[in-house]
mmCIF file of C-alpha atoms in Angstrom:
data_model
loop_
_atom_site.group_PDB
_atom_site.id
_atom_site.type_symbol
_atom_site.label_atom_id
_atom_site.label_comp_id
_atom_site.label_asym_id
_atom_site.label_seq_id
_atom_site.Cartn_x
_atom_site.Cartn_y
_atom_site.Cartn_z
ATOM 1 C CA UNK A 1 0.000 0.000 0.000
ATOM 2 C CA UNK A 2 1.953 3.690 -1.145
ATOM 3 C CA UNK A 3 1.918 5.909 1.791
ATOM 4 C CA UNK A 4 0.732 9.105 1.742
ATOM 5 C CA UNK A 5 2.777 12.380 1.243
ATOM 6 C CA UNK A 6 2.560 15.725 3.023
ATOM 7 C CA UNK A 7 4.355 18.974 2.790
ATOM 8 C CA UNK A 8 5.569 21.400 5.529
ATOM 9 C CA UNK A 9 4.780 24.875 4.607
ATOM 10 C CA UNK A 10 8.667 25.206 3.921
ATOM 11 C CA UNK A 11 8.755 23.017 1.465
ATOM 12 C CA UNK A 12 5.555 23.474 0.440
ATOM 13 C CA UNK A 13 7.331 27.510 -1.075
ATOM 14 C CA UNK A 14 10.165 25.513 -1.856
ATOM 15 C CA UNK A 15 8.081 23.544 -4.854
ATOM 16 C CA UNK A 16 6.483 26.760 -5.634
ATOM 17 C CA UNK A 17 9.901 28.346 -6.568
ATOM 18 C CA UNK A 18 10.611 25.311 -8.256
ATOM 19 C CA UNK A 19 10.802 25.765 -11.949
ATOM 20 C CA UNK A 20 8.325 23.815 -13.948
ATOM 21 C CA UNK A 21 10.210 21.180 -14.959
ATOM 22 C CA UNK A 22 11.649 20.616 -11.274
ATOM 23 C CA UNK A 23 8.131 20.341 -10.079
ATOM 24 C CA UNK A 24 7.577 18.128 -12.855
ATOM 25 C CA UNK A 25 9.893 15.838 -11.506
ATOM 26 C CA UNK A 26 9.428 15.863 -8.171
ATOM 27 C CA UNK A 27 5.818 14.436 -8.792
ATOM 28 C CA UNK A 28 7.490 11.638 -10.562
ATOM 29 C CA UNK A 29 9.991 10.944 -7.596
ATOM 30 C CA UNK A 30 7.105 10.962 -5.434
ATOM 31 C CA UNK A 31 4.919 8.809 -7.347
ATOM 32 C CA UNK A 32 6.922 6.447 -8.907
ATOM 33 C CA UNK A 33 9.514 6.069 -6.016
ATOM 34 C CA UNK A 34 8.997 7.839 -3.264
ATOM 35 C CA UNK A 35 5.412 6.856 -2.103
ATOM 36 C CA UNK A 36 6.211 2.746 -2.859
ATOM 37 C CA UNK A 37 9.783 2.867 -1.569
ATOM 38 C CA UNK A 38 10.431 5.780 1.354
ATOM 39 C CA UNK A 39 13.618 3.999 2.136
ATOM 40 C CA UNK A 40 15.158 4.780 -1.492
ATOM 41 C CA UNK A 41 16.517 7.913 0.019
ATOM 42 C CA UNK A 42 19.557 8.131 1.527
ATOM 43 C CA UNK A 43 20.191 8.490 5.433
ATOM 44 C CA UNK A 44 20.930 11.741 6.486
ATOM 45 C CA UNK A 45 23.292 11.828 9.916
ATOM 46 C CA UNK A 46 24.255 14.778 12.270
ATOM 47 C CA UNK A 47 21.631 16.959 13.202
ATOM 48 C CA UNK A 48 19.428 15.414 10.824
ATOM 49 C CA UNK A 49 19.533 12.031 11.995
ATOM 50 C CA UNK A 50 16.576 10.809 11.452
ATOM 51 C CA UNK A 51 15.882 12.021 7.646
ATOM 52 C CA UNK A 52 15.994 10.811 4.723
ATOM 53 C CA UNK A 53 17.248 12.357 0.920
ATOM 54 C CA UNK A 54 17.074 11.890 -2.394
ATOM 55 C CA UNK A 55 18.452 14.170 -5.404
ATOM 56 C CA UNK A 56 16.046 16.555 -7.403
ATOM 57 C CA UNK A 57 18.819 17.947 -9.222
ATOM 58 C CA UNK A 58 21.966 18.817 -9.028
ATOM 59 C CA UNK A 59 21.362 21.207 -6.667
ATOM 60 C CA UNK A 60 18.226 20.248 -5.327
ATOM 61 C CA UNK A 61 17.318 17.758 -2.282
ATOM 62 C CA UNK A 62 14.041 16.453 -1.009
ATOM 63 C CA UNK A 63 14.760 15.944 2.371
ATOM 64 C CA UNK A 64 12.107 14.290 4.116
ATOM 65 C CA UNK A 65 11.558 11.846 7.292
ATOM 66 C CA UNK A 66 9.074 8.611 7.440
ATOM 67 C CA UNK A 67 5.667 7.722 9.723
ATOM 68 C CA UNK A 68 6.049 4.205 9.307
ATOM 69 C CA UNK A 69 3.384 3.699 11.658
ATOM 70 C CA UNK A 70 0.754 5.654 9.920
ATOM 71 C CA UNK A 71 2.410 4.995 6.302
ATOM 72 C CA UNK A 72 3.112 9.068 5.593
ATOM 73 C CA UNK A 73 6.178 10.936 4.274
ATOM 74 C CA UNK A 74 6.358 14.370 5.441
ATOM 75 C CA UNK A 75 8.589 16.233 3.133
ATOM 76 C CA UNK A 76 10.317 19.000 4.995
ATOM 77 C CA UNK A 77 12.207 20.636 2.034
ATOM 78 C CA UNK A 78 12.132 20.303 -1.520
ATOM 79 C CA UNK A 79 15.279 23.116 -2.346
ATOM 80 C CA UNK A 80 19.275 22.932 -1.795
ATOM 81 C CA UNK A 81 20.144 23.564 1.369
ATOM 82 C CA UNK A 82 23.646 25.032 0.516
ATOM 83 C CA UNK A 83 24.669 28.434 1.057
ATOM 84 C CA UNK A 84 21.347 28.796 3.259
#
């Protein structure tokens, strides 16, 4: 069974200052990958222990952390985090 997928509102404005063809692909992460297979990402360590990521571009991260109880991904950002 996928599990569902929410937003917070920072990454929520993060996909809106995506460019079209970024947002484009982050549905297709999410639905083809993301939603069947949380544990694709890779595990993030340090103060983000805990959270998960997987590349957008080159750039970009979706950094996001998984409910496996109630079978949701909460996205937390969907933007680079460098320089920030």
């Amino acid at each position: 069974m996928p599990y569902e997928v929410r937003f917070s509102k920072v990454a929520f404005r993060d996909v809106k200052s995506l460019s079209p063809k970024l947002q484009k692909k982050l549905r297709e992460i999410i639905a083809g990958q993301l939603t069947h297979n949380p544990y694709a990402g890779k595990r993030l360590v340090g103060d983000l222990t805990g959270f998960y990521s997987l590349r957008l571009s080159l750039k970009d991260r979706i950094v996001y952390s998984i409910d496996e109880e109630h079978q949701i991904i909460y996205i937390h950002r969907a933007k680079t985090h460098y320089g920030e």
